[in-house]
GROMACS .gro file of N, CA, C and O in nm:
model
  292
    1MET      N    1   1.689   1.194  -1.902
    1MET     CA    2   1.696   1.242  -1.767
    1MET      C    3   1.739   1.125  -1.677
    1MET      O    4   1.690   1.014  -1.691
    2LYS      N    5   1.828   1.152  -1.584
    2LYS     CA    6   1.876   1.052  -1.491
    2LYS      C    7   1.870   1.107  -1.350
    2LYS      O    8   1.877   1.228  -1.329
    3ALA      N    9   1.858   1.016  -1.256
    3ALA     CA   10   1.865   1.052  -1.114
    3ALA      C   11   1.960   0.954  -1.046
    3ALA      O   12   1.954   0.834  -1.071
    4ILE      N   13   2.045   1.008  -0.964
    4ILE     CA   14   2.139   0.925  -0.890
    4ILE      C   15   2.113   0.948  -0.742
    4ILE      O   16   2.115   1.062  -0.695
    5ILE      N   17   2.088   0.839  -0.671
    5ILE     CA   18   2.066   0.846  -0.527
    5ILE      C   19   2.185   0.775  -0.462
    5ILE      O   20   2.218   0.662  -0.498
    6GLU      N   21   2.246   0.842  -0.368
    6GLU     CA   22   2.368   0.788  -0.307
    6GLU      C   23   2.349   0.771  -0.157
    6GLU      O   24   2.291   0.857  -0.090
    7PHE      N   25   2.395   0.657  -0.105
    7PHE     CA   26   2.386   0.627   0.037
    7PHE      C   27   2.522   0.583   0.090
    7PHE      O   28   2.596   0.515   0.020
    8ASP      N   29   2.551   0.620   0.213
    8ASP     CA   30   2.666   0.565   0.285
    8ASP      C   31   2.611   0.443   0.359
    8ASP      O   32   2.544   0.455   0.461
    9LEU      N   33   2.638   0.324   0.307
    9LEU     CA   34   2.576   0.203   0.359
    9LEU      C   35   2.617   0.171   0.503
    9LEU      O   36   2.547   0.097   0.572
   10HIS      N   37   2.728   0.225   0.548
   10HIS     CA   38   2.766   0.204   0.687
   10HIS      C   39   2.674   0.278   0.782
   10HIS      O   40   2.650   0.232   0.893
   11GLU      N   41   2.621   0.391   0.737
   11GLU     CA   42   2.537   0.475   0.823
   11GLU      C   43   2.391   0.481   0.780
   11GLU      O   44   2.305   0.515   0.861
   12GLU      N   45   2.364   0.451   0.655
   12GLU     CA   46   2.229   0.470   0.601
   12GLU      C   47   2.171   0.341   0.542
   12GLU      O   48   2.097   0.345   0.444
   13ARG      N   49   2.203   0.229   0.600
   13ARG     CA   50   2.157   0.100   0.547
   13ARG      C   51   2.004   0.093   0.540
   13ARG      O   52   1.948   0.052   0.440
   14GLN      N   53   1.935   0.134   0.648
   14GLN     CA   54   1.789   0.126   0.650
   14GLN      C   55   1.727   0.219   0.545
   14GLN      O   56   1.632   0.180   0.477
   15GLU      N   57   1.780   0.337   0.529
   15GLU     CA   58   1.728   0.429   0.428
   15GLU      C   59   1.746   0.372   0.288
   15GLU      O   60   1.659   0.384   0.202
   16PHE      N   61   1.860   0.307   0.266
   16PHE     CA   62   1.886   0.241   0.137
   16PHE      C   63   1.783   0.130   0.113
   16PHE      O   64   1.727   0.120   0.004
   17GLU      N   65   1.760   0.048   0.215
   17GLU     CA   66   1.663  -0.061   0.203
   17GLU      C   67   1.523  -0.006   0.174
   17GLU      O   68   1.451  -0.058   0.090
   18ASP      N   69   1.485   0.100   0.245
   18ASP     CA   70   1.354   0.162   0.221
   18ASP      C   71   1.343   0.211   0.077
   18ASP      O   72   1.239   0.193   0.012
   19CYS      N   73   1.447   0.273   0.029
   19CYS     CA   74   1.448   0.328  -0.107
   19CYS      C   75   1.438   0.219  -0.212
   19CYS      O   76   1.360   0.228  -0.305
   20THR      N   77   1.517   0.115  -0.197
   20THR     CA   78   1.522   0.011  -0.299
   20THR      C   79   1.404  -0.086  -0.291
   20THR      O   80   1.375  -0.156  -0.388
   21ASN      N   81   1.335  -0.089  -0.177
   21ASN     CA   82   1.221  -0.180  -0.163
   21ASN      C   83   1.087  -0.110  -0.177
   21ASN      O   84   0.983  -0.170  -0.155
   22GLY      N   85   1.088   0.017  -0.214
   22GLY     CA   86   0.963   0.091  -0.228
   22GLY      C   87   0.864   0.026  -0.322
   22GLY      O   88   0.744   0.024  -0.296
   23TRP      N   89   0.912  -0.031  -0.430
   23TRP     CA   90   0.823  -0.096  -0.527
   23TRP      C   91   0.753  -0.216  -0.464
   23TRP      O   92   0.638  -0.246  -0.498
   24LYS      N   93   0.819  -0.283  -0.369
   24LYS     CA   94   0.755  -0.397  -0.300
   24LYS      C   95   0.639  -0.349  -0.214
   24LYS      O   96   0.532  -0.411  -0.211
   25TRP      N   97   0.660  -0.236  -0.145
   25TRP     CA   98   0.554  -0.179  -0.065
   25TRP      C   99   0.434  -0.141  -0.152
   25TRP      O  100   0.319  -0.163  -0.117
   26LYS      N  101   0.463  -0.083  -0.268
   26LYS     CA  102   0.357  -0.044  -0.360
   26LYS      C  103   0.277  -0.166  -0.404
   26LYS      O  104   0.154  -0.162  -0.409
   27CYS      N  105   0.345  -0.274  -0.436
   27CYS     CA  106   0.277  -0.397  -0.478
   27CYS      C  107   0.188  -0.452  -0.367
   27CYS      O  108   0.075  -0.496  -0.393
   28ILE      N  109   0.238  -0.450  -0.245
   28ILE     CA  110   0.161  -0.503  -0.132
   28ILE      C  111   0.036  -0.417  -0.108
   28ILE      O  112  -0.073  -0.470  -0.089
   29VAL      N  113   0.052  -0.286  -0.109
   29VAL     CA  114  -0.063  -0.198  -0.088
   29VAL      C  115  -0.165  -0.217  -0.200
   29VAL      O  116  -0.286  -0.220  -0.175
   30SER      N  117  -0.118  -0.235  -0.321
   30SER     CA  118  -0.208  -0.260  -0.434
   30SER      C  119  -0.284  -0.391  -0.416
   30SER      O  120  -0.404  -0.398  -0.442
   31GLU      N  121  -0.216  -0.494  -0.369
   31GLU     CA  122  -0.282  -0.622  -0.345
   31GLU      C  123  -0.387  -0.612  -0.234
   31GLU      O  124  -0.495  -0.669  -0.245
   32ILE      N  125  -0.354  -0.538  -0.127
   32ILE     CA  126  -0.450  -0.517  -0.019
   32ILE      C  127  -0.572  -0.443  -0.071
   32ILE      O  128  -0.686  -0.480  -0.042
   33ASP      N  129  -0.550  -0.339  -0.150
   33ASP     CA  130  -0.660  -0.262  -0.208
   33ASP      C  131  -0.749  -0.351  -0.295
   33ASP      O  132  -0.871  -0.347  -0.283
   34ASN      N  133  -0.688  -0.432  -0.378
   34ASN     CA  134  -0.765  -0.522  -0.465
   34ASN      C  135  -0.842  -0.626  -0.384
   34ASN      O  136  -0.957  -0.659  -0.417
   35GLU      N  137  -0.780  -0.678  -0.279
   35GLU     CA  138  -0.848  -0.776  -0.194
   35GLU      C  139  -0.968  -0.715  -0.124
   35GLU      O  140  -1.076  -0.776  -0.117
   36LEU      N  141  -0.952  -0.593  -0.073
   36LEU     CA  142  -1.064  -0.525  -0.008
   36LEU      C  143  -1.176  -0.499  -0.108
   36LEU      O  144  -1.295  -0.516  -0.076
   37ARG      N  145  -1.140  -0.460  -0.229
   37ARG     CA  146  -1.241  -0.438  -0.334
   37ARG      C  147  -1.316  -0.567  -0.363
   37ARG      O  148  -1.440  -0.569  -0.370
   38THR      N  149  -1.244  -0.676  -0.380
   38THR     CA  150  -1.306  -0.805  -0.410
   38THR      C  151  -1.399  -0.849  -0.297
   38THR      O  152  -1.510  -0.896  -0.322
   39ARG      N  153  -1.352  -0.834  -0.174
   39ARG     CA  154  -1.432  -0.880  -0.059
   39ARG      C  155  -1.558  -0.795  -0.039
   39ARG      O  156  -1.654  -0.844   0.020
   40THR      N  157  -1.557  -0.672  -0.086
   40THR     CA  158  -1.679  -0.591  -0.073
   40THR      C  159  -1.769  -0.609  -0.195
   40THR      O  160  -1.890  -0.621  -0.181
   41LYS      N  161  -1.711  -0.613  -0.314
   41LYS     CA  162  -1.791  -0.624  -0.436
   41LYS      C  163  -1.858  -0.760  -0.448
   41LYS      O  164  -1.973  -0.770  -0.493
   42TYR      N  165  -1.789  -0.865  -0.407
   42TYR     CA  166  -1.841  -1.001  -0.423
   42TYR      C  167  -1.873  -1.067  -0.289
   42TYR      O  168  -1.869  -1.189  -0.278
   43ALA      N  169  -1.906  -0.987  -0.190
   43ALA     CA  170  -1.939  -1.042  -0.059
   43ALA      C  171  -2.066  -1.126  -0.069
   43ALA      O  172  -2.163  -1.086  -0.135
   44PRO      N  173  -2.065  -1.244  -0.007
   44PRO     CA  174  -2.187  -1.326  -0.007
   44PRO      C  175  -2.303  -1.250   0.057
   44PRO      O  176  -2.283  -1.163   0.143
   45ASP      N  177  -2.424  -1.284   0.017
   45ASP     CA  178  -2.543  -1.215   0.068
   45ASP      C  179  -2.554  -1.221   0.220
   45ASP      O  180  -2.609  -1.131   0.282
   46GLU      N  181  -2.502  -1.329   0.280
   46GLU     CA  182  -2.514  -1.344   0.426
   46GLU      C  183  -2.408  -1.264   0.503
   46GLU      O  184  -2.410  -1.262   0.625
   47THR      N  185  -2.321  -1.195   0.431
   47THR     CA  186  -2.220  -1.112   0.498
   47THR      C  187  -2.290  -0.992   0.562
   47THR      O  188  -2.362  -0.919   0.494
   48PRO      N  189  -2.270  -0.973   0.692
   48PRO     CA  190  -2.334  -0.859   0.759
   48PRO      C  191  -2.291  -0.726   0.697
   48PRO      O  192  -2.176  -0.709   0.656
   49ASP      N  193  -2.385  -0.633   0.690
   49ASP     CA  194  -2.356  -0.501   0.635
   49ASP      C  195  -2.243  -0.431   0.711
   49ASP      O  196  -2.164  -0.358   0.651
   50GLU      N  197  -2.233  -0.456   0.842
   50GLU     CA  198  -2.129  -0.394   0.923
   50GLU      C  199  -1.990  -0.437   0.876
   50GLU      O  200  -1.896  -0.358   0.878
   51VAL      N  201  -1.978  -0.563   0.835
   51VAL     CA  202  -1.849  -0.614   0.788
   51VAL      C  203  -1.812  -0.547   0.655
   51VAL      O  204  -1.699  -0.500   0.638
   52VAL      N  205  -1.905  -0.541   0.564
   52VAL     CA  206  -1.881  -0.477   0.434
   52VAL      C  207  -1.847  -0.330   0.455
   52VAL      O  208  -1.752  -0.278   0.395
   53ASP      N  209  -1.923  -0.262   0.541
   53ASP     CA  210  -1.896  -0.121   0.569
   53ASP      C  211  -1.756  -0.100   0.627
   53ASP      O  212  -1.687  -0.005   0.590
   54ALA      N  213  -1.713  -0.190   0.715
   54ALA     CA  214  -1.580  -0.179   0.775
   54ALA      C  215  -1.472  -0.196   0.668
   54ALA      O  216  -1.373  -0.122   0.667
   55LEU      N  217  -1.491  -0.291   0.578
   55LEU     CA  218  -1.393  -0.312   0.471
   55LEU      C  219  -1.385  -0.190   0.379
   55LEU      O  220  -1.276  -0.150   0.337
   56VAL      N  221  -1.499  -0.132   0.348
   56VAL     CA  222  -1.502  -0.012   0.264
   56VAL      C  223  -1.429   0.103   0.334
   56VAL      O  224  -1.350   0.175   0.272
   57LYS      N  225  -1.452   0.118   0.465
   57LYS     CA  226  -1.385   0.225   0.540
   57LYS      C  227  -1.234   0.206   0.542
   57LYS      O  228  -1.159   0.302   0.530
   58ILE      N  229  -1.190   0.082   0.557
   58ILE     CA  230  -1.045   0.055   0.556
   58ILE      C  231  -0.986   0.089   0.421
   58ILE      O  232  -0.881   0.154   0.412
   59ARG      N  233  -1.053   0.049   0.313
   59ARG     CA  234  -1.004   0.079   0.178
   59ARG      C  235  -1.000   0.231   0.156
   59ARG      O  236  -0.902   0.284   0.102
   60ASP      N  237  -1.104   0.299   0.198
   60ASP     CA  238  -1.108   0.446   0.186
   60ASP      C  239  -0.994   0.511   0.265
   60ASP      O  240  -0.931   0.606   0.218
   61PHE      N  241  -0.969   0.459   0.386
   61PHE     CA  242  -0.863   0.513   0.470
   61PHE      C  243  -0.727   0.498   0.403
   61PHE      O  244  -0.647   0.592   0.399
   62ILE      N  245  -0.700   0.381   0.348
   62ILE     CA  246  -0.574   0.358   0.277
   62ILE      C  247  -0.560   0.455   0.161
   62ILE      O  248  -0.455   0.517   0.141
   63ARG      N  249  -0.666   0.473   0.085
   63ARG     CA  250  -0.662   0.563  -0.030
   63ARG      C  251  -0.642   0.709   0.014
   63ARG      O  252  -0.572   0.784  -0.052
   64GLU      N  253  -0.704   0.747   0.125
   64GLU     CA  254  -0.684   0.884   0.177
   64GLU      C  255  -0.537   0.906   0.213
   64GLU      O  256  -0.481   1.013   0.183
   65LEU      N  257  -0.477   0.809   0.280
   65LEU     CA  258  -0.336   0.821   0.317
   65LEU      C  259  -0.248   0.834   0.194
   65LEU      O  260  -0.154   0.914   0.192
   66LEU      N  261  -0.277   0.756   0.091
   66LEU     CA  262  -0.200   0.764  -0.032
   66LEU      C  263  -0.212   0.900  -0.096
   66LEU      O  264  -0.112   0.960  -0.138
   67ILE      N  265  -0.332   0.953  -0.101
   67ILE     CA  266  -0.357   1.085  -0.160
   67ILE      C  267  -0.281   1.193  -0.080
   67ILE      O  268  -0.218   1.281  -0.138
   68GLU      N  269  -0.287   1.185   0.053
   68GLU     CA  270  -0.219   1.283   0.137
   68GLU      C  271  -0.069   1.285   0.110
   68GLU      O  272  -0.005   1.391   0.118
   69GLU      N  273  -0.013   1.170   0.079
   69GLU     CA  274   0.132   1.160   0.054
   69GLU      C  275   0.167   1.177  -0.094
   69GLU      O  276   0.283   1.168  -0.132
   70GLY      N  277   0.065   1.197  -0.178
   70GLY     CA  278   0.090   1.215  -0.321
   70GLY      C  279   0.130   1.086  -0.391
   70GLY      O  280   0.203   1.089  -0.490
   71LEU      N  281   0.082   0.974  -0.338
   71LEU     CA  282   0.117   0.843  -0.395
   71LEU      C  283   0.000   0.784  -0.471
   71LEU      O  284  -0.117   0.815  -0.443
   72THR      N  285   0.031   0.699  -0.568
   72THR     CA  286  -0.072   0.629  -0.643
   72THR      C  287  -0.039   0.481  -0.647
   72THR      O  288   0.075   0.441  -0.629
   73ILE      N  289  -0.143   0.400  -0.668
   73ILE     CA  290  -0.121   0.257  -0.687
   73ILE      C  291  -0.176   0.214  -0.820
   73ILE      O  292  -0.254   0.283  -0.881
   0.00000   0.00000   0.00000
C-alpha cells in the first residue's frame, strides 16, 4: 500500500512543512509527556502537592487533546 501526498509549494509551503515535520511534533509532545511523568513520579518530598497536582493536570490535558484528535504518542 502506498500514499502520495502532493503540494503546490508556491501556494502550500506551510502545509507541506506541517506535513513533513509532523514526526518532530510527535517527538516533542512525547518528551513533554515523559518529563511531566518524571517530575510527578520522582518529585522530591518537599515539592508542594499543588505543584504535583498542576503537573498531573497538564499531562492529563495533553493526553485528552491527543485522544480527541485520534493521536497517540
